[in-house]
mmCIF file of C-alpha atoms and ligand atoms in Angstrom:
data_model
loop_
_atom_site.group_PDB
_atom_site.id
_atom_site.type_symbol
_atom_site.label_atom_id
_atom_site.label_comp_id
_atom_site.label_asym_id
_atom_site.label_seq_id
_atom_site.Cartn_x
_atom_site.Cartn_y
_atom_site.Cartn_z
ATOM 1 C CA UNK A 1 51.521 -0.756 -8.692
ATOM 2 C CA UNK A 2 51.342 -4.098 -7.383
ATOM 3 C CA UNK A 3 50.234 -6.294 -10.220
ATOM 4 C CA UNK A 4 47.416 -7.888 -8.083
ATOM 5 C CA UNK A 5 46.061 -4.170 -7.330
ATOM 6 C CA UNK A 6 46.290 -3.772 -11.494
ATOM 7 C CA UNK A 7 44.255 -6.442 -12.081
ATOM 8 C CA UNK A 8 41.578 -5.366 -9.191
ATOM 9 C CA UNK A 9 41.448 -2.080 -10.991
ATOM 10 C CA UNK A 10 41.055 -3.509 -14.337
ATOM 11 C CA UNK A 11 38.295 -5.483 -13.577
ATOM 12 C CA UNK A 12 36.478 -3.071 -11.902
ATOM 13 C CA UNK A 13 37.064 -0.598 -14.398
ATOM 14 C CA UNK A 14 35.493 -2.954 -17.156
ATOM 15 C CA UNK A 15 32.486 -3.476 -14.753
ATOM 16 C CA UNK A 16 31.717 0.343 -13.582
ATOM 17 C CA UNK A 17 32.270 1.167 -17.605
ATOM 18 C CA UNK A 18 29.478 -1.611 -18.516
ATOM 19 C CA UNK A 19 27.403 -0.659 -15.861
ATOM 20 C CA UNK A 20 27.640 3.143 -16.131
ATOM 21 C CA UNK A 21 29.659 3.662 -13.194
ATOM 22 C CA UNK A 22 27.180 3.011 -10.594
ATOM 23 C CA UNK A 23 28.150 1.959 -7.093
ATOM 24 C CA UNK A 24 26.097 -1.318 -5.843
ATOM 25 C CA UNK A 25 25.303 -1.251 -2.251
ATOM 26 C CA UNK A 26 25.456 -4.996 -1.543
ATOM 27 C CA UNK A 27 27.349 -7.855 -3.193
ATOM 28 C CA UNK A 28 26.017 -11.625 -3.399
ATOM 29 C CA UNK A 29 27.356 -14.657 -3.845
ATOM 30 C CA UNK A 30 25.275 -17.531 -4.842
ATOM 31 C CA UNK A 31 26.865 -20.955 -4.635
ATOM 32 C CA UNK A 32 25.897 -24.638 -6.094
ATOM 33 C CA UNK A 33 22.067 -24.549 -6.943
ATOM 34 C CA UNK A 34 21.181 -21.144 -5.651
ATOM 35 C CA UNK A 35 21.592 -19.182 -8.569
ATOM 36 C CA UNK A 36 17.569 -18.414 -8.826
ATOM 37 C CA UNK A 37 18.103 -15.577 -6.233
ATOM 38 C CA UNK A 38 19.831 -13.932 -9.418
ATOM 39 C CA UNK A 39 16.388 -14.281 -11.075
ATOM 40 C CA UNK A 40 14.888 -12.621 -8.682
ATOM 41 C CA UNK A 41 16.874 -9.594 -9.591
ATOM 42 C CA UNK A 42 15.647 -6.943 -12.159
ATOM 43 C CA UNK A 43 18.768 -7.348 -13.806
ATOM 44 C CA UNK A 44 20.051 -4.009 -15.943
ATOM 45 C CA UNK A 45 24.060 -5.774 -16.851
ATOM 46 C CA UNK A 46 24.514 -9.559 -16.918
ATOM 47 C CA UNK A 47 28.606 -10.089 -17.046
ATOM 48 C CA UNK A 48 29.818 -13.097 -17.828
ATOM 49 C CA UNK A 49 32.626 -14.254 -15.756
ATOM 50 C CA UNK A 50 35.041 -14.933 -18.643
ATOM 51 C CA UNK A 51 34.335 -11.532 -20.349
ATOM 52 C CA UNK A 52 35.618 -9.583 -17.271
ATOM 53 C CA UNK A 53 39.819 -9.072 -17.189
ATOM 54 C CA UNK A 54 41.790 -11.467 -15.098
ATOM 55 C CA UNK A 55 38.709 -13.697 -14.098
ATOM 56 C CA UNK A 56 39.021 -17.122 -14.264
ATOM 57 C CA UNK A 57 36.234 -19.761 -15.694
ATOM 58 C CA UNK A 58 34.069 -21.370 -13.404
ATOM 59 C CA UNK A 59 34.072 -24.989 -13.835
ATOM 60 C CA UNK A 60 31.773 -26.379 -10.995
ATOM 61 C CA UNK A 61 28.113 -27.770 -11.037
ATOM 62 C CA UNK A 62 25.069 -25.434 -10.481
ATOM 63 C CA UNK A 63 27.434 -22.574 -11.101
ATOM 64 C CA UNK A 64 26.348 -20.167 -14.363
ATOM 65 C CA UNK A 65 28.945 -17.824 -13.975
ATOM 66 C CA UNK A 66 27.559 -14.599 -14.435
ATOM 67 C CA UNK A 67 27.798 -10.918 -12.710
ATOM 68 C CA UNK A 68 24.506 -9.464 -12.117
ATOM 69 C CA UNK A 69 23.934 -5.726 -11.630
ATOM 70 C CA UNK A 70 20.352 -4.617 -10.790
ATOM 71 C CA UNK A 71 17.763 -4.110 -8.205
ATOM 72 C CA UNK A 72 16.286 -6.192 -5.695
ATOM 73 C CA UNK A 73 14.164 -4.936 -2.547
ATOM 74 C CA UNK A 74 14.640 -1.877 -4.298
ATOM 75 C CA UNK A 75 18.577 -1.751 -3.681
ATOM 76 C CA UNK A 76 20.558 -1.266 -6.259
ATOM 77 C CA UNK A 77 23.560 -4.786 -5.667
ATOM 78 C CA UNK A 78 25.759 -7.124 -7.500
ATOM 79 C CA UNK A 79 24.947 -10.951 -7.404
ATOM 80 C CA UNK A 80 27.459 -13.609 -8.394
ATOM 81 C CA UNK A 81 25.767 -16.807 -10.134
ATOM 82 C CA UNK A 82 28.621 -19.154 -9.137
ATOM 83 C CA UNK A 83 32.136 -19.027 -7.760
ATOM 84 C CA UNK A 84 35.489 -19.539 -7.924
ATOM 85 C CA UNK A 85 36.844 -22.875 -6.136
ATOM 86 C CA UNK A 86 40.132 -23.741 -4.554
ATOM 87 C CA UNK A 87 39.472 -27.136 -6.041
ATOM 88 C CA UNK A 88 38.918 -25.896 -9.655
ATOM 89 C CA UNK A 89 42.890 -25.582 -9.077
ATOM 90 C CA UNK A 90 43.063 -22.152 -8.947
ATOM 91 C CA UNK A 91 45.206 -19.700 -7.091
ATOM 92 C CA UNK A 92 43.580 -18.253 -3.573
ATOM 93 C CA UNK A 93 44.324 -15.023 -5.632
ATOM 94 C CA UNK A 94 41.927 -15.992 -8.578
ATOM 95 C CA UNK A 95 39.111 -17.474 -5.934
ATOM 96 C CA UNK A 96 38.720 -14.496 -4.166
ATOM 97 C CA UNK A 97 39.736 -11.815 -7.384
ATOM 98 C CA UNK A 98 35.497 -10.971 -7.495
ATOM 99 C CA UNK A 99 35.503 -9.545 -3.795
ATOM 100 C CA UNK A 100 38.227 -7.399 -4.233
ATOM 101 C CA UNK A 101 36.321 -6.330 -7.611
ATOM 102 C CA UNK A 102 33.265 -5.615 -5.414
ATOM 103 C CA UNK A 103 35.008 -3.766 -2.696
ATOM 104 C CA UNK A 104 36.604 -1.796 -5.512
ATOM 105 C CA UNK A 105 33.196 -0.970 -6.755
ATOM 106 C CA UNK A 106 31.848 -0.368 -3.651
ATOM 107 C CA UNK A 107 29.796 -2.369 -1.821
ATOM 108 C CA UNK A 108 28.837 -1.865 1.753
ATOM 109 C CA UNK A 109 27.718 -5.469 2.723
ATOM 110 C CA UNK A 110 28.454 -9.278 1.711
ATOM 111 C CA UNK A 111 25.814 -11.816 1.408
ATOM 112 C CA UNK A 112 27.685 -14.985 0.969
ATOM 113 C CA UNK A 113 26.068 -18.735 0.297
ATOM 114 C CA UNK A 114 26.919 -22.421 -0.302
ATOM 115 C CA UNK A 115 25.993 -25.668 -0.079
ATOM 116 C CA UNK A 116 26.934 -27.782 2.372
ATOM 117 C CA UNK A 117 27.202 -31.201 4.175
ATOM 118 C CA UNK A 118 25.707 -31.440 7.700
ATOM 119 C CA UNK A 119 27.904 -32.868 10.701
ATOM 120 C CA UNK A 120 25.721 -31.406 13.504
ATOM 121 C CA UNK A 121 23.574 -34.677 13.948
ATOM 122 C CA UNK A 122 20.460 -32.600 14.641
ATOM 123 C CA UNK A 123 20.717 -31.159 11.189
ATOM 124 C CA UNK A 124 18.464 -32.349 8.224
ATOM 125 C CA UNK A 125 18.700 -32.112 4.194
ATOM 126 C CA UNK A 126 16.902 -28.543 3.832
ATOM 127 C CA UNK A 127 18.154 -27.203 6.719
ATOM 128 C CA UNK A 128 19.324 -23.403 6.469
ATOM 129 C CA UNK A 129 22.226 -22.334 8.708
ATOM 130 C CA UNK A 130 22.837 -18.759 9.718
ATOM 131 C CA UNK A 131 27.022 -18.923 9.549
ATOM 132 C CA UNK A 132 27.842 -17.252 12.572
ATOM 133 C CA UNK A 133 31.611 -18.165 12.638
ATOM 134 C CA UNK A 134 34.041 -20.762 10.773
ATOM 135 C CA UNK A 135 37.135 -22.878 11.117
ATOM 136 C CA UNK A 136 39.563 -22.459 7.948
ATOM 137 C CA UNK A 137 41.041 -25.329 6.453
ATOM 138 C CA UNK A 138 41.776 -23.837 3.213
ATOM 139 C CA UNK A 139 45.424 -22.006 2.495
ATOM 140 C CA UNK A 140 44.860 -18.655 3.826
ATOM 141 C CA UNK A 141 44.366 -16.087 0.467
ATOM 142 C CA UNK A 142 45.630 -12.983 2.780
ATOM 143 C CA UNK A 143 49.261 -14.708 2.525
ATOM 144 C CA UNK A 144 51.628 -12.589 0.481
ATOM 145 C CA UNK A 145 52.728 -9.271 0.760
ATOM 146 C CA UNK A 146 49.699 -6.809 2.450
ATOM 147 C CA UNK A 147 47.161 -5.024 0.618
ATOM 148 C CA UNK A 148 47.895 -2.006 2.500
ATOM 149 C CA UNK A 149 45.358 -0.115 0.398
ATOM 150 C CA UNK A 150 42.532 -2.781 1.470
ATOM 151 C CA UNK A 151 43.296 -3.771 5.069
ATOM 152 C CA UNK A 152 45.344 -4.545 7.486
ATOM 153 C CA UNK A 153 48.565 -7.294 7.466
ATOM 154 C CA UNK A 154 46.532 -8.866 10.692
ATOM 155 C CA UNK A 155 43.080 -8.567 10.252
ATOM 156 C CA UNK A 156 40.973 -9.058 13.259
ATOM 157 C CA UNK A 157 38.489 -12.654 13.007
ATOM 158 C CA UNK A 158 36.432 -12.462 16.474
ATOM 159 C CA UNK A 159 33.630 -11.089 14.337
ATOM 160 C CA UNK A 160 33.531 -12.661 11.015
ATOM 161 C CA UNK A 161 30.278 -12.975 10.598
ATOM 162 C CA UNK A 162 28.592 -9.621 11.567
ATOM 163 C CA UNK A 163 26.056 -9.723 14.751
ATOM 164 C CA UNK A 164 23.845 -7.442 13.677
ATOM 165 C CA UNK A 165 23.244 -9.060 9.996
ATOM 166 C CA UNK A 166 22.792 -12.049 12.191
ATOM 167 C CA UNK A 167 20.382 -10.664 14.900
ATOM 168 C CA UNK A 168 18.425 -9.428 11.710
ATOM 169 C CA UNK A 169 18.391 -12.580 9.737
ATOM 170 C CA UNK A 170 16.648 -14.202 12.422
ATOM 171 C CA UNK A 171 14.038 -11.861 13.061
ATOM 172 C CA UNK A 172 13.599 -11.995 9.677
ATOM 173 C CA UNK A 173 13.336 -15.937 9.495
ATOM 174 C CA UNK A 174 10.988 -15.876 12.544
ATOM 175 C CA UNK A 175 8.436 -13.410 10.795
ATOM 176 C CA UNK A 176 8.508 -14.997 7.710
ATOM 177 C CA UNK A 177 8.322 -18.386 9.681
ATOM 178 C CA UNK A 178 11.259 -20.531 7.986
ATOM 179 C CA UNK A 179 13.053 -22.280 10.101
ATOM 180 C CA UNK A 180 16.628 -21.633 10.875
ATOM 181 C CA UNK A 181 19.318 -23.149 12.545
ATOM 182 C CA UNK A 182 22.797 -21.453 13.657
ATOM 183 C CA UNK A 183 26.473 -22.948 13.374
ATOM 184 C CA UNK A 184 30.245 -22.820 12.450
ATOM 185 C CA UNK A 185 31.118 -23.654 9.099
ATOM 186 C CA UNK A 186 34.331 -25.714 8.225
ATOM 187 C CA UNK A 187 35.841 -24.767 4.875
ATOM 188 C CA UNK A 188 37.981 -27.113 3.484
ATOM 189 C CA UNK A 189 39.591 -28.043 -0.310
ATOM 190 C CA UNK A 190 37.603 -30.560 -1.573
ATOM 191 C CA UNK A 191 37.206 -31.714 -3.973
ATOM 192 C CA UNK A 192 36.715 -35.124 -2.242
ATOM 193 C CA UNK A 193 34.000 -35.398 0.240
ATOM 194 C CA UNK A 194 34.944 -36.342 4.129
ATOM 195 C CA UNK A 195 35.688 -39.893 5.226
ATOM 196 C CA UNK A 196 33.654 -40.801 8.314
ATOM 197 C CA UNK A 197 36.630 -40.486 10.664
ATOM 198 C CA UNK A 198 36.836 -36.510 9.072
ATOM 199 C CA UNK A 199 33.386 -36.214 10.106
ATOM 200 C CA UNK A 200 33.827 -37.123 13.247
ATOM 201 C CA UNK A 201 37.253 -34.868 13.677
ATOM 202 C CA UNK A 202 35.398 -31.986 12.158
ATOM 203 C CA UNK A 203 32.562 -32.338 14.817
ATOM 204 C CA UNK A 204 34.785 -32.542 17.668
ATOM 205 C CA UNK A 205 36.385 -29.179 16.526
ATOM 206 C CA UNK A 206 33.103 -27.625 16.609
ATOM 207 C CA UNK A 207 31.822 -27.428 13.389
ATOM 208 C CA UNK A 208 28.087 -27.690 12.536
ATOM 209 C CA UNK A 209 28.349 -27.866 8.904
ATOM 210 C CA UNK A 210 31.385 -28.679 6.047
ATOM 211 C CA UNK A 211 31.796 -27.022 2.567
ATOM 212 C CA UNK A 212 33.977 -26.259 -0.085
ATOM 213 C CA UNK A 213 34.160 -22.312 -0.472
ATOM 214 C CA UNK A 214 32.952 -19.316 1.404
ATOM 215 C CA UNK A 215 35.736 -19.146 3.894
ATOM 216 C CA UNK A 216 38.701 -17.545 1.321
ATOM 217 C CA UNK A 217 35.653 -14.700 0.287
ATOM 218 C CA UNK A 218 35.119 -14.123 3.949
ATOM 219 C CA UNK A 219 38.487 -13.731 4.885
ATOM 220 C CA UNK A 220 39.100 -10.805 2.106
ATOM 221 C CA UNK A 221 35.721 -9.012 2.412
ATOM 222 C CA UNK A 222 37.071 -8.968 6.054
ATOM 223 C CA UNK A 223 40.173 -7.801 5.326
ATOM 224 C CA UNK A 224 38.315 -4.975 3.160
ATOM 225 C CA UNK A 225 36.312 -3.975 6.306
ATOM 226 C CA UNK A 226 32.890 -5.345 4.502
ATOM 227 C CA UNK A 227 30.959 -6.817 6.667
ATOM 228 C CA UNK A 228 29.659 -10.476 6.115
ATOM 229 C CA UNK A 229 26.435 -12.119 6.421
ATOM 230 C CA UNK A 230 26.911 -16.029 5.453
ATOM 231 C CA UNK A 231 24.527 -18.512 4.989
ATOM 232 C CA UNK A 232 24.464 -22.370 4.168
ATOM 233 C CA UNK A 233 22.317 -24.977 2.560
ATOM 234 C CA UNK A 234 22.120 -28.157 4.120
ATOM 235 C CA UNK A 235 22.300 -30.620 0.792
ATOM 236 C CA UNK A 236 22.978 -33.779 1.900
ATOM 237 C CA UNK A 237 24.388 -35.158 5.952
ATOM 238 C CA UNK A 238 27.380 -36.646 6.850
ATOM 239 C CA UNK A 239 27.880 -40.331 7.675
ATOM 240 C CA UNK A 240 30.076 -41.372 10.616
ATOM 241 C CA UNK A 241 29.504 -45.201 9.809
ATOM 242 C CA UNK A 242 31.282 -46.097 7.037
ATOM 243 C CA UNK A 243 27.724 -47.392 5.739
ATOM 244 C CA UNK A 244 27.959 -47.672 1.933
ATOM 245 C CA UNK A 245 24.173 -46.437 1.656
ATOM 246 C CA UNK A 246 24.730 -43.214 2.250
ATOM 247 C CA UNK A 247 27.244 -41.795 -0.403
ATOM 248 C CA UNK A 248 27.487 -37.779 -1.415
ATOM 249 C CA UNK A 249 27.272 -37.020 -4.895
ATOM 250 C CA UNK A 250 27.511 -33.650 -6.439
ATOM 251 C CA UNK A 251 24.431 -33.906 -8.021
ATOM 252 C CA UNK A 252 22.237 -34.245 -4.890
ATOM 253 C CA UNK A 253 23.567 -31.319 -3.505
ATOM 254 C CA UNK A 254 22.407 -29.328 -6.539
ATOM 255 C CA UNK A 255 18.873 -31.002 -6.376
ATOM 256 C CA UNK A 256 18.543 -30.210 -2.488
ATOM 257 C CA UNK A 257 20.385 -26.707 -2.930
ATOM 258 C CA UNK A 258 17.289 -25.927 -5.578
ATOM 259 C CA UNK A 259 14.544 -27.123 -3.339
ATOM 260 C CA UNK A 260 15.975 -25.024 -0.382
ATOM 261 C CA UNK A 261 16.851 -21.915 -2.509
ATOM 262 C CA UNK A 262 13.207 -20.235 -2.342
ATOM 263 C CA UNK A 263 13.425 -19.905 1.593
ATOM 264 C CA UNK A 264 16.821 -18.386 1.700
ATOM 265 C CA UNK A 265 16.194 -16.276 -1.001
ATOM 266 C CA UNK A 266 13.128 -14.859 1.204
ATOM 267 C CA UNK A 267 15.679 -14.284 3.762
ATOM 268 C CA UNK A 268 18.214 -13.017 1.404
ATOM 269 C CA UNK A 269 15.648 -10.353 -0.030
ATOM 270 C CA UNK A 270 14.613 -8.895 2.975
ATOM 271 C CA UNK A 271 18.147 -8.667 4.520
ATOM 272 C CA UNK A 272 18.863 -6.369 1.760
ATOM 273 C CA UNK A 273 15.754 -4.452 1.982
ATOM 274 C CA UNK A 274 16.850 -3.807 5.631
ATOM 275 C CA UNK A 275 20.098 -2.265 4.775
HETATM 276 N N1 HPA B 1 31.267 -31.758 2.250
HETATM 277 C C1 HPA B 1 31.712 -30.941 1.642
HETATM 278 N N2 HPA B 1 31.302 -29.644 0.621
HETATM 279 C C2 HPA B 1 29.990 -29.850 0.740
HETATM 280 C C3 HPA B 1 28.964 -31.011 0.981
HETATM 281 C C4 HPA B 1 29.879 -31.990 1.903
HETATM 282 O O1 HPA B 1 28.972 -33.035 2.494
HETATM 283 N N3 HPA B 1 27.930 -30.847 0.721
HETATM 284 C C5 HPA B 1 27.801 -29.650 0.008
HETATM 285 N N4 HPA B 1 29.169 -29.521 -0.233
#
């Protein structure tokens, strides 16, 4: 067996044993400061990433580093409180291992969230953005021999973000009177924030928000054929004029994400309910 597949199987077997062999219907990835949704889950098992074979340590701020298994809106789900980032120095295989493991456990849908910087000039701190597409400026996690048991060598990305899930989320937001934006998320490596020239460049190529995560996870989930819904919380707005008064800071990002987390949780909970 391919050593990468062996790692996935071993991690999945460890988790499966801890949750009595149950199959979560959906997987959720909770980004910086967005771990709150994890508290809304009636947890039946909390598994620290550090205990799972082949998982690396989550070092990012605002990331607890747990897998939570339990019920949310009547559905048995698993949620990652925190994630792994390429900027932490991990290989893409390590960054995306949890997605492969959730696929092996049998999830049918993946919901991803992140904290992102607003590029679209109309965006404000605290806005929620439904991700309708992405631009990948990170290394592609699918480089290397193809995992044929998971998916195709050249997976299609024309609807990487599931159109039906987007439509449902928009309906849910409207009904709950939660304003939402819709836009393109650009993933870059970080860990440095963008220069004003990069912000102008990213706007020109069609990005509405920028962050350092999510895209690798979505590529891997789509490779596995799992429908994806994504949402960004705009935690800071990007600056295009070198004004030293607008500085990006990791703690501000976590604070802004925390303030918006309740609205995002409402949408995620109702979306899960609708599955
Ligand atoms: N840039 C990149 N990643 C981010 C930002 C940003 O401005 N805010 C939150 N994550």
